[in-house]
Structures are given as C-alpha cells and as structure tokens.
Coordinates of C-alpha atoms (C1' of nucleotides) in Angstrom, one line a residue:
Chain A
M1 CA 135.3 -5.2 90.2
S2 CA 136.1 -6.7 86.8
D3 CA 132.9 -5.5 85.3
K4 CA 133.8 -2.1 85.9
L5 CA 137.1 -2.5 84.4
D6 CA 135.9 -4.0 81.7
K7 CA 133.6 -0.8 81.3
I8 CA 136.6 1.3 81.6
F9 CA 138.5 -0.6 79.1
D10 CA 135.3 -0.4 76.7
S11 CA 134.8 3.2 76.9
F12 CA 138.3 3.7 76.3
V13 CA 138.7 1.6 73.2
S14 CA 135.4 3.2 71.9
N15 CA 136.0 6.4 72.6
N16 CA 139.3 7.5 71.3
L17 CA 139.7 10.8 70.2
F18 CA 143.1 10.3 69.1
K19 CA 144.2 9.6 65.6
N20 CA 147.6 9.2 66.3
K21 CA 148.8 11.0 69.6
S22 CA 152.5 10.8 69.4
I23 CA 152.1 13.8 66.9
L24 CA 151.3 16.0 69.8
Q25 CA 154.4 14.6 71.5
S26 CA 157.3 17.4 71.4
N27 CA 159.7 14.9 70.2
Y28 CA 157.6 14.2 67.2
T29 CA 159.4 15.9 63.9
P30 CA 156.5 17.0 61.1
E31 CA 157.2 16.6 57.7
N32 CA 156.8 20.3 56.5
I33 CA 157.2 22.9 59.3
P34 CA 154.8 26.1 59.3
I35 CA 155.9 29.6 59.8
R36 CA 159.5 28.8 59.6
D37 CA 160.1 28.8 56.1
E38 CA 162.2 31.9 56.1
Q39 CA 164.5 30.8 59.0
I40 CA 164.6 27.2 57.3
D41 CA 165.8 28.9 53.7
S42 CA 168.4 31.0 55.8
V43 CA 169.9 28.1 57.4
G44 CA 170.0 26.0 54.4
S45 CA 171.5 28.4 52.5
I46 CA 174.5 29.0 55.1
L47 CA 174.7 25.3 55.4
A48 CA 174.8 24.3 51.7
P49 CA 178.3 24.6 50.7
V50 CA 178.5 21.1 52.6
I51 CA 176.8 19.6 49.9
R52 CA 179.8 20.5 47.4
G53 CA 181.9 19.4 50.7
E54 CA 182.9 22.8 51.6
R55 CA 182.9 24.2 54.9
A56 CA 180.0 26.0 55.9
S57 CA 180.1 29.1 58.3
N58 CA 179.7 28.3 61.4
L59 CA 176.2 29.3 62.9
F60 CA 174.4 30.6 65.7
V61 CA 170.7 30.5 66.4
Y62 CA 168.9 32.1 69.4
G63 CA 165.4 32.0 70.3
K64 CA 163.3 31.0 73.3
T65 CA 162.1 27.4 74.1
G66 CA 159.5 25.9 71.9
T67 CA 160.4 28.3 68.8
G68 CA 161.2 25.8 66.4
K69 CA 164.9 26.3 66.3
T70 CA 165.9 22.7 67.1
L71 CA 163.4 21.5 64.7
S72 CA 164.3 23.6 61.8
V73 CA 167.8 23.0 62.4
R74 CA 167.6 19.3 62.4
H75 CA 165.0 19.2 59.2
V76 CA 167.7 21.2 57.3
G77 CA 170.5 18.8 58.6
N78 CA 168.5 15.8 57.8
K79 CA 167.7 17.1 54.3
I80 CA 171.5 18.3 53.5
L81 CA 172.2 14.6 54.3
K82 CA 169.6 12.9 52.5
R83 CA 170.8 15.3 49.5
V84 CA 174.3 14.1 49.7
E85 CA 173.4 10.6 49.9
E86 CA 171.2 11.0 46.9
M87 CA 174.6 12.3 44.9
G88 CA 175.8 8.9 46.1
Q89 CA 178.8 10.5 48.5
N90 CA 179.7 10.0 52.2
H91 CA 181.8 12.6 53.0
L92 CA 179.5 14.2 55.0
K93 CA 178.1 13.7 58.8
V94 CA 175.7 15.3 60.8
I95 CA 176.4 15.1 64.3
Y96 CA 173.5 16.5 66.8
I97 CA 174.0 16.6 70.5
N98 CA 172.1 18.2 73.2
C99 CA 174.1 19.6 75.7
K100 CA 171.7 19.5 78.6
M101 CA 170.2 15.8 78.3
K102 CA 169.8 14.6 81.6
K103 CA 173.0 15.0 83.3
V104 CA 174.4 12.8 80.2
S105 CA 176.6 15.6 78.4
D106 CA 177.4 18.2 80.7
T107 CA 181.3 17.9 80.6
E108 CA 183.7 18.5 78.3
Y109 CA 184.7 15.0 78.4
R110 CA 181.3 13.5 78.3
I111 CA 180.6 15.8 75.2
I112 CA 183.5 14.8 73.4
A113 CA 182.9 11.3 74.3
E114 CA 179.6 11.5 73.0
L115 CA 181.0 13.3 69.6
I116 CA 183.2 9.9 69.3
S117 CA 180.6 7.6 69.9
E118 CA 178.3 9.3 67.5
L119 CA 181.1 8.9 64.8
G120 CA 181.3 5.1 65.7
G121 CA 184.1 5.1 67.3
K122 CA 184.6 3.6 71.2
V123 CA 184.6 5.5 74.2
P124 CA 186.8 5.0 76.8
E125 CA 184.6 4.6 80.1
T126 CA 186.5 6.8 82.6
G127 CA 189.6 8.3 83.5
L128 CA 191.7 9.3 80.2
P129 CA 192.9 12.7 80.7
T130 CA 190.5 15.2 78.5
G131 CA 193.5 16.0 76.2
Q132 CA 193.7 12.6 75.0
V133 CA 190.1 12.0 74.1
Y134 CA 190.5 15.5 72.4
S135 CA 193.3 14.0 70.3
R136 CA 191.8 10.8 69.7
F137 CA 188.7 12.7 68.7
V138 CA 190.8 14.8 66.0
D139 CA 192.3 11.6 64.7
L140 CA 189.2 10.0 64.5
I141 CA 187.7 12.7 62.0
D142 CA 190.9 13.5 60.4
S143 CA 191.0 9.9 59.0
K144 CA 189.4 10.8 56.0
K145 CA 188.4 13.6 53.8
Q146 CA 185.0 14.6 54.9
I147 CA 182.7 17.4 56.4
I148 CA 181.4 17.2 59.8
L149 CA 178.5 19.0 60.9
I150 CA 178.5 19.6 64.7
I151 CA 175.0 20.5 66.3
L152 CA 175.1 21.7 69.9
D153 CA 171.7 22.4 71.1
E154 CA 171.3 24.2 74.5
I155 CA 174.9 25.3 74.2
D156 CA 174.5 27.8 76.8
Q157 CA 173.9 25.2 79.5
A158 CA 176.9 23.5 78.6
V159 CA 179.0 26.6 78.9
Q160 CA 177.2 27.4 82.2
K161 CA 178.8 24.1 83.6
I162 CA 182.5 23.6 81.3
S163 CA 184.7 26.6 80.6
D164 CA 184.2 28.4 77.0
N165 CA 187.4 27.3 76.0
F166 CA 185.9 23.8 74.8
I167 CA 183.9 25.6 72.3
Y168 CA 186.9 28.1 71.2
S169 CA 189.0 24.8 70.5
L170 CA 186.1 23.3 68.6
T171 CA 185.7 26.2 66.7
R172 CA 189.7 26.3 66.1
M173 CA 189.7 22.6 65.4
N174 CA 190.0 23.0 61.8
S175 CA 193.6 24.7 61.5
E176 CA 194.8 21.2 62.8
L177 CA 192.7 19.0 60.6
K178 CA 194.2 18.1 57.4
N179 CA 191.5 16.4 55.6
A180 CA 188.3 17.0 57.4
Q181 CA 186.7 20.1 58.0
I182 CA 184.1 21.1 60.8
S183 CA 181.5 23.2 60.9
I184 CA 179.2 24.4 63.9
V185 CA 176.2 24.8 64.5
G186 CA 175.0 26.2 68.3
I187 CA 171.4 26.7 69.5
S188 CA 171.0 28.7 72.4
N189 CA 168.1 29.6 74.3
S190 CA 169.3 32.7 75.9
L191 CA 169.4 36.1 74.0
D192 CA 172.5 37.1 75.7
F193 CA 174.3 34.1 75.9
M194 CA 176.8 35.7 73.2
D195 CA 177.4 38.5 75.1
N196 CA 179.3 36.9 78.0
L197 CA 181.1 35.0 76.0
D198 CA 185.1 35.1 75.4
P199 CA 185.4 37.6 72.1
R200 CA 187.4 34.8 70.1
V201 CA 184.8 32.4 70.6
R202 CA 182.1 35.2 70.0
S203 CA 183.5 35.9 66.5
S204 CA 184.7 32.6 65.6
L205 CA 181.0 30.7 66.5
G206 CA 179.0 33.8 65.4
E207 CA 179.9 33.7 61.6
E208 CA 176.4 33.4 61.1
E209 CA 173.6 34.6 63.5
L210 CA 170.0 33.7 63.1
V211 CA 167.3 34.7 65.5
F212 CA 163.9 32.9 65.5
A213 CA 161.1 35.2 67.1
P214 CA 158.7 33.6 69.6
Y215 CA 155.4 32.5 67.5
N216 CA 152.3 34.9 68.4
A217 CA 149.3 33.8 68.6
L218 CA 148.0 33.3 65.0
Q219 CA 151.1 31.3 63.9
L220 CA 150.4 29.2 67.0
Q221 CA 147.2 28.6 65.5
E222 CA 148.5 27.5 62.2
I223 CA 150.9 25.3 63.9
L224 CA 148.3 23.6 66.2
K225 CA 145.5 23.0 63.3
E226 CA 148.1 21.4 61.0
R227 CA 149.3 18.9 63.6
A228 CA 145.4 18.4 65.1
D229 CA 144.2 17.8 61.8
I230 CA 146.7 14.2 61.8
A231 CA 146.6 14.2 65.6
F232 CA 142.6 13.9 66.2
K233 CA 140.1 12.0 64.8
E234 CA 137.5 14.3 62.6
G235 CA 135.3 16.8 64.3
V236 CA 136.9 15.9 67.6
L237 CA 137.5 19.6 68.5
E238 CA 134.9 22.1 69.2
E239 CA 134.9 25.7 67.8
G240 CA 137.6 28.4 69.4
V241 CA 139.6 25.2 71.1
I242 CA 142.9 25.7 69.0
A243 CA 142.1 29.4 69.4
K244 CA 142.2 29.4 73.0
C245 CA 145.3 26.7 73.4
A246 CA 147.3 29.3 71.1
A247 CA 146.3 32.2 73.2
F248 CA 147.5 30.5 76.3
A249 CA 150.6 29.3 75.2
A250 CA 151.3 33.0 73.6
R251 CA 151.0 34.3 77.1
E252 CA 154.1 32.3 77.7
H253 CA 156.5 33.6 75.4
G254 CA 155.0 32.0 72.5
D255 CA 156.3 28.4 73.5
A256 CA 154.6 26.2 70.5
R257 CA 155.5 22.7 72.6
R258 CA 153.8 24.0 75.4
A259 CA 150.8 24.7 73.0
L260 CA 150.9 21.0 71.9
D261 CA 151.3 19.6 75.3
L262 CA 147.9 21.8 76.3
L263 CA 146.0 20.2 73.5
R264 CA 147.3 16.9 73.9
V265 CA 146.4 16.9 77.8
A266 CA 143.2 18.5 77.1
G267 CA 142.3 15.6 74.8
E268 CA 143.4 13.0 77.4
I269 CA 141.1 14.8 79.5
A270 CA 138.2 14.8 77.6
E271 CA 138.8 10.9 76.5
R272 CA 138.8 10.3 80.2
E273 CA 135.8 12.2 81.2
N274 CA 134.1 10.1 78.2
N275 CA 133.5 13.3 76.3
K276 CA 132.9 13.2 72.9
K277 CA 134.4 16.5 72.0
I278 CA 137.0 18.4 73.4
N279 CA 135.8 21.8 74.5
L280 CA 136.9 25.0 76.1
G281 CA 136.6 23.9 79.6
H282 CA 138.9 21.1 78.7
I283 CA 141.7 23.5 77.9
D284 CA 141.4 25.4 80.9
S285 CA 141.5 22.1 83.1
A286 CA 144.7 20.8 80.9
N287 CA 146.3 24.3 81.7
Q288 CA 146.0 23.9 85.6
K289 CA 146.7 20.1 85.3
I290 CA 150.0 20.8 83.5
E291 CA 150.6 24.0 85.9
K292 CA 149.6 21.6 89.0
D293 CA 151.9 18.7 87.9
K294 CA 154.9 21.2 87.3
M295 CA 154.5 22.4 90.6
L296 CA 154.0 19.4 92.2
D297 CA 157.0 18.1 90.9
V298 CA 159.3 20.9 92.3
I299 CA 157.7 20.6 95.2
S300 CA 158.5 17.0 95.9
S301 CA 161.6 16.6 94.5
G302 CA 162.7 19.7 96.5
P303 CA 165.6 18.9 99.2
K304 CA 164.3 18.0 102.3
Q305 CA 165.3 21.9 104.0
F306 CA 163.3 23.2 101.0
Q307 CA 160.1 21.2 102.3
L308 CA 160.5 22.2 105.8
I309 CA 160.2 25.8 105.2
L310 CA 157.6 25.3 102.6
H311 CA 155.8 23.5 105.2
S312 CA 155.9 26.3 107.7
V313 CA 155.0 28.8 105.1
M314 CA 151.6 26.6 104.6
Q315 CA 150.9 26.0 108.2
L316 CA 151.3 29.9 109.0
E317 CA 149.1 30.6 105.9
E318 CA 146.3 28.2 107.2
K319 CA 146.6 30.0 110.5
N320 CA 146.4 33.5 109.2
K321 CA 143.8 32.4 106.7
G322 CA 140.7 35.4 107.3
S323 CA 142.9 37.6 108.9
D324 CA 144.6 39.8 106.3
E325 CA 147.8 39.8 108.1
G326 CA 150.8 38.7 106.3
I327 CA 153.6 36.0 106.6
F328 CA 156.8 37.6 107.5
T329 CA 160.4 36.1 107.2
G330 CA 160.9 35.9 111.3
D331 CA 157.5 33.9 111.7
V332 CA 158.6 31.5 109.1
Y333 CA 162.1 31.0 110.8
N334 CA 160.7 30.4 114.0
R335 CA 157.8 28.1 112.6
Y336 CA 160.7 26.2 110.5
Q337 CA 163.0 26.1 113.8
E338 CA 160.2 24.3 115.7
I339 CA 159.3 22.0 112.9
C340 CA 163.2 21.2 112.8
E341 CA 163.0 20.4 116.5
K342 CA 160.2 17.9 116.3
T343 CA 161.4 16.2 113.0
K344 CA 165.1 16.2 114.2
N345 CA 166.3 18.1 111.5
E346 CA 169.3 20.1 111.5
I347 CA 168.4 24.2 111.6
L348 CA 169.9 26.2 109.1
T349 CA 170.9 29.6 109.9
Q350 CA 168.3 32.3 108.9
R351 CA 170.6 33.8 106.1
R352 CA 170.2 30.6 104.3
V353 CA 166.4 30.7 104.9
S354 CA 166.2 34.1 103.4
D355 CA 167.7 32.6 100.1
I356 CA 165.7 29.6 100.0
L357 CA 162.7 32.1 100.3
A358 CA 164.0 34.1 97.8
D359 CA 164.0 30.8 95.8
F360 CA 160.4 30.4 96.3
D361 CA 159.7 33.5 95.0
M362 CA 161.7 32.9 91.9
L363 CA 159.7 29.4 91.1
G364 CA 156.5 31.3 91.6
I365 CA 155.5 29.1 94.9
I366 CA 155.3 32.5 96.8
N367 CA 154.9 35.9 96.3
A368 CA 157.5 37.6 98.3
R369 CA 157.7 41.6 98.5
V370 CA 160.4 43.2 100.9
I371 CA 158.8 45.8 102.8
S372 CA 159.7 48.0 105.9
K373 CA 157.9 47.9 108.7
G374 CA 159.1 51.5 110.0
R375 CA 160.5 50.7 113.2
Q376 CA 159.7 47.1 113.0
G377 CA 162.3 46.6 110.5
R378 CA 162.5 45.2 107.2
T379 CA 161.0 42.1 106.1
R380 CA 159.5 40.2 103.4
E381 CA 155.9 39.7 103.0
I382 CA 155.1 36.3 101.9
K383 CA 152.0 35.3 100.2
L384 CA 151.4 31.7 99.0
M385 CA 150.6 31.4 95.5
L386 CA 149.2 27.6 95.2
S387 CA 145.7 26.9 94.3
P388 CA 143.9 25.5 96.8
Q389 CA 143.7 22.0 95.1
I390 CA 147.7 22.0 94.6
K391 CA 148.1 23.5 98.1
Q392 CA 146.0 20.4 99.6
K393 CA 148.1 17.7 97.5
A394 CA 151.2 19.6 98.1
L395 CA 150.4 19.4 101.9
E396 CA 150.0 15.6 101.6
I397 CA 153.3 15.5 99.8
L398 CA 155.1 17.2 102.3
E399 CA 153.9 15.6 105.1
D400 CA 154.6 12.1 103.7
S401 CA 157.9 12.8 102.9
L402 CA 158.7 14.8 106.0
G403 CA 157.2 12.2 108.5
L404 CA 155.2 14.5 109.8
K405 CA 151.4 14.0 110.7
Chain B
dC1 C1' 153.4 69.9 111.7
dA2 C1' 157.6 69.9 109.0
dG3 C1' 162.3 68.0 109.5
dC4 C1' 165.3 65.0 111.3
dG5 C1' 168.0 61.6 113.6
dT6 C1' 167.0 56.7 115.4
dT7 C1' 165.7 52.2 115.4
dC8 C1' 164.4 47.6 114.2
dA9 C1' 164.6 43.1 112.0
dG10 C1' 165.9 41.3 108.6
dA11 C1' 167.6 42.0 103.6
dT12 C1' 172.0 41.7 100.8
dG13 C1' 176.8 41.0 100.2
dA14 C1' 181.2 38.7 100.7
dA15 C1' 184.4 35.6 102.4
dT16 C1' 185.2 31.2 104.1
dC17 C1' 184.0 26.2 104.9
dA18 C1' 182.8 21.4 104.6
dA19 C1' 181.4 17.6 101.7
dC20 C1' 181.2 15.6 97.8
dG21 C1' 182.0 14.3 92.8
dA22 C1' 185.1 14.1 89.1
dT23 C1' 189.3 14.1 87.1
dC24 C1' 194.5 13.5 87.7
dT25 C1' 198.4 11.3 88.9
dA26 C1' 201.2 7.7 90.3
dC27 C1' 201.5 3.1 91.7
dT28 C1' 200.8 -1.7 91.2
dC29 C1' 199.9 -5.9 88.9
dG30 C1' 198.8 -8.9 85.1
dT31 C1' 200.4 -10.1 80.9
dC32 C1' 203.5 -10.3 76.7
dC33 C1' 207.6 -10.3 74.1
Chain C
dA1 C1' 208.2 -3.4 79.6
dC2 C1' 203.9 -1.9 78.7
dG3 C1' 199.2 -1.2 79.4
dA4 C1' 195.4 -1.3 82.1
dG5 C1' 193.0 -0.9 86.5
dT6 C1' 193.1 1.3 90.7
dA7 C1' 193.9 4.1 95.2
dG8 C1' 195.0 8.7 96.8
dA9 C1' 195.8 13.7 95.6
dT10 C1' 193.7 17.6 93.9
dC11 C1' 190.3 20.4 91.8
dG12 C1' 185.8 22.8 91.3
dT13 C1' 180.9 22.9 92.8
dT14 C1' 177.3 23.7 95.6
dG15 C1' 175.0 24.6 100.1
dA16 C1' 175.8 26.3 104.2
dT17 C1' 178.0 29.5 107.5
dT18 C1' 179.8 33.8 109.7
dC19 C1' 180.7 38.4 109.7
dA20 C1' 179.6 43.0 107.7
dT21 C1' 177.2 46.0 105.9
dC22 C1' 172.6 48.1 104.2
dT23 C1' 168.0 49.6 104.1
dG24 C1' 163.6 52.3 104.5
dA25 C1' 159.6 53.8 107.1
dA26 C1' 157.2 54.4 111.6
dC27 C1' 158.6 56.6 115.7
dG28 C1' 159.6 60.2 118.5
dC29 C1' 162.3 64.4 119.4
dT30 C1' 163.0 69.4 118.0
dG31 C1' 161.7 73.9 116.5
dC32 C1' 159.3 77.1 114.6
dA33 C1' 155.2 79.3 113.1

DNA sequence: CAGCGTTCAGATGAATCAACGATCTACTCGTCC
DNA sequence: ACGAGTAGATCGTTGATTCATCTGAACGCTGCA
C-alpha cells in the first residue's frame, strides 16, 4: 500500500511539468498585458487627471467575460497609485469592489459597508438604516482632501439586485463633498447593460466608455504563449497545443480565462498520466473535464425538484434508447409524479415542470424543441444532451441525493 | 385533392400566494452623567 | 437621558399555484373538378 503511494509521490515529484502553476490561475496578475495596449492607454489617459489631484471622468467599461477588462483596469489603477506614491503624495485612494463576490456585496448596504471598510472605517455589523451608513461614508471620505477612485466590477450584477439609484447617488455624491472627489469606474459583462439604466445614471456614469472586444484565436495564442513560457518547464508543450487551446476558447466568445483553465487542466492531466509532454489529446480531455465538472456541479447543486425532474428525463431516455421516439413533456410529468410518490416528495404542477424543463434547456442539459403533433397537440420534444460518461456520473449523484436505488 | 374548421396537449402569460430573508421601527434594558 | 440590542412589523424576492389564453399541424369533413 505505502509502496504504491510512495511511487505516486515519487512520480509526482520527479515528473513536474509546471514551473509555476499559479500563473495559469485566473486571479494571477501578469506584469505586462499583451494585446490590450490600446485599451490600457485609453484607460490611463482617462484616469490620468487623478495624479494631479483632479477628478477624472467616470469611466464605463464593457466586454464579455475573460476579455481582460478587470485586469487592465486594475493594472492601470495600481500603476497610477504607485506613481502618486512615488511623487510622495497620498491624496489618492483606489478601491476595488467586485459586486458579485459570492453573496458578499449584493446589496446597497453591503457595498457601502465594503467601501467604508476598504477605507479603513469600521463597519457596523447589522441593522443601521442605509441612509446612515451612506452619510457615514460621505463623512469618512470628506474628512480630508483626496480623490477616491472606485472600481465597481460586475456592476450589472449589482444593479439587477439593487435599484440603480444607488449608482445614481454615488455619481451625484460629488456635489455633496466639499474636500474629496470621487471617480467611478464601472465594469460590466453585458453589453446592453447601459440601455436599461436610468437615463440620469447613464449620462453621469458613462462620461467615457470603452469596449473590450473578445479576443480572437490569434490573440489568445499570444496570451497563452506568454504565460505558458513562465508557467511550464522548457519543452513540455507539444507542437500545436497552444493553438488548439486558443481555438477552443475562441469558440466560446474569446474567453481568455477559459483558455488558461484549459491549459492548466491539460497540464494536470498530463502530469497525472505521468506524461513528459502535454499533447493535443490532453487538451481534448481537459475540455471534456471542464465541461463535465461544470455540468455535474449544476446537477448536484440544483434543488431537489430539479433533480427529480432530471432523473425522470434520464429514465425515459434510457427506456427509449434505440427507438427514435422522442420524450415529451407529458411523459416526463407522469414519470416525475411516480418518482415523487415513491420518494414522498411534493408534486409540482405541470406548469412549473414546464418552466423547469425550459431552464434545463437554457443550461444545456437538455435540448427541448417545441413541436406540434397535430391532433396530438403541442409539446416539447426533449433530448438529453449529456455525454455517456457524464450521464453515468450524474445518475449516481442523483440517485444518491434522492435516496433512490 | 385543396380548403377549412376542429381538436388536442401542452406552451405561454399574468395574477396571486406563501415562505423566507433582510431591513426598519419601536421598545426595553443597562450605563453614565 | 442616551445608546445599544433585540423583538416584532414590514418589504422584497423567489418559487410555486391558479386561471386564462394561445398555438400549430394532423385530422376529417366539405365541395369542386
């Protein structure tokens, strides 16, 4: 037993493909950022006034996930801060807040509390009226002459939960401040976020706008190459590996984060297989693994009713295997009722089940097409979209969590 | 056989409900002057 | 008297139900060539 373990450890130590794995993690901030020079320059010139202690225009940055928005903005923020410090001044504060951080900052209160604590103020744990926290915040930053640069990442998420008058009051805060001034940088994933925003907010927040276009495969390659050089040991990557990674990620709206994940996971797989090199096959497995993990995560973390319904779909699919007969909503509902009876779960109405099936469709777990069968009415024709291995694993998870078997 | 109304089974919408979390308000209690 | 802490009151969300309305092609009936 321990011999075997030793062997595993030995090979792990000796066959380490990585020089520094953290470089491929998404939270790593590289020294220089390829491709985004133009955007960085723009951000820099828009924010430059704060170096002289003047207020910069509010900036709004759009772009899909993994296009380097956050990275670029933070990079510029750090550079500016460093510059100001080099000049021996301290009139600048840069605050970065991710509005979507796992349930942490998703209300107006919490965001302001977060802002206060970033500024070194103490945050009352609970219960203060929002207005009071707000005025405490104003007092805090207005206590001396300074410029506050607030970076609100994934701002669209916040606005979905809170009303947009939070941002409005932020943008308008400058008129209340006597000493300090604030500039806001909003970062949003969705391109049409601005459209359904209050016009007053739109004009004040979007004084300057910047769009980060998705990377294309070539640009992704460049990024990957740069990081791979320092992340992996010499000569570990086989020919074409980077290109393939880039191609995969480019297909998914040019998400660089995805590309890096892919490369990292491929490396891990190669390592586990005790391979000296990372080849194209590893990229494929990595892609599958990521896909699989994501899917299984959705399935296992879903509410019980979702699992019940998915289980009935899977059973029906198993039964219909071979025949080309489709699965229809009615079948699913009947089977679902049976399972509920058996497991003593509440039975939802068909209306709800129909909605849940539509959700599955959105998640890509099933493919549902609304068809009309003439006299036999209208229904969804459902196809399960899970690959065999995922299906097997998912079935286990479901039966486990539902107490079936 | 084209044209037309019927019909089916569930899609899709809208209003409403119930339960839960989070916030707000008001009241109580301890402490300090 | 004042502030802190806490117990209901209140508000907003979200998943779910109920009621209502739509839907689109096969089916079957008509009428015409």
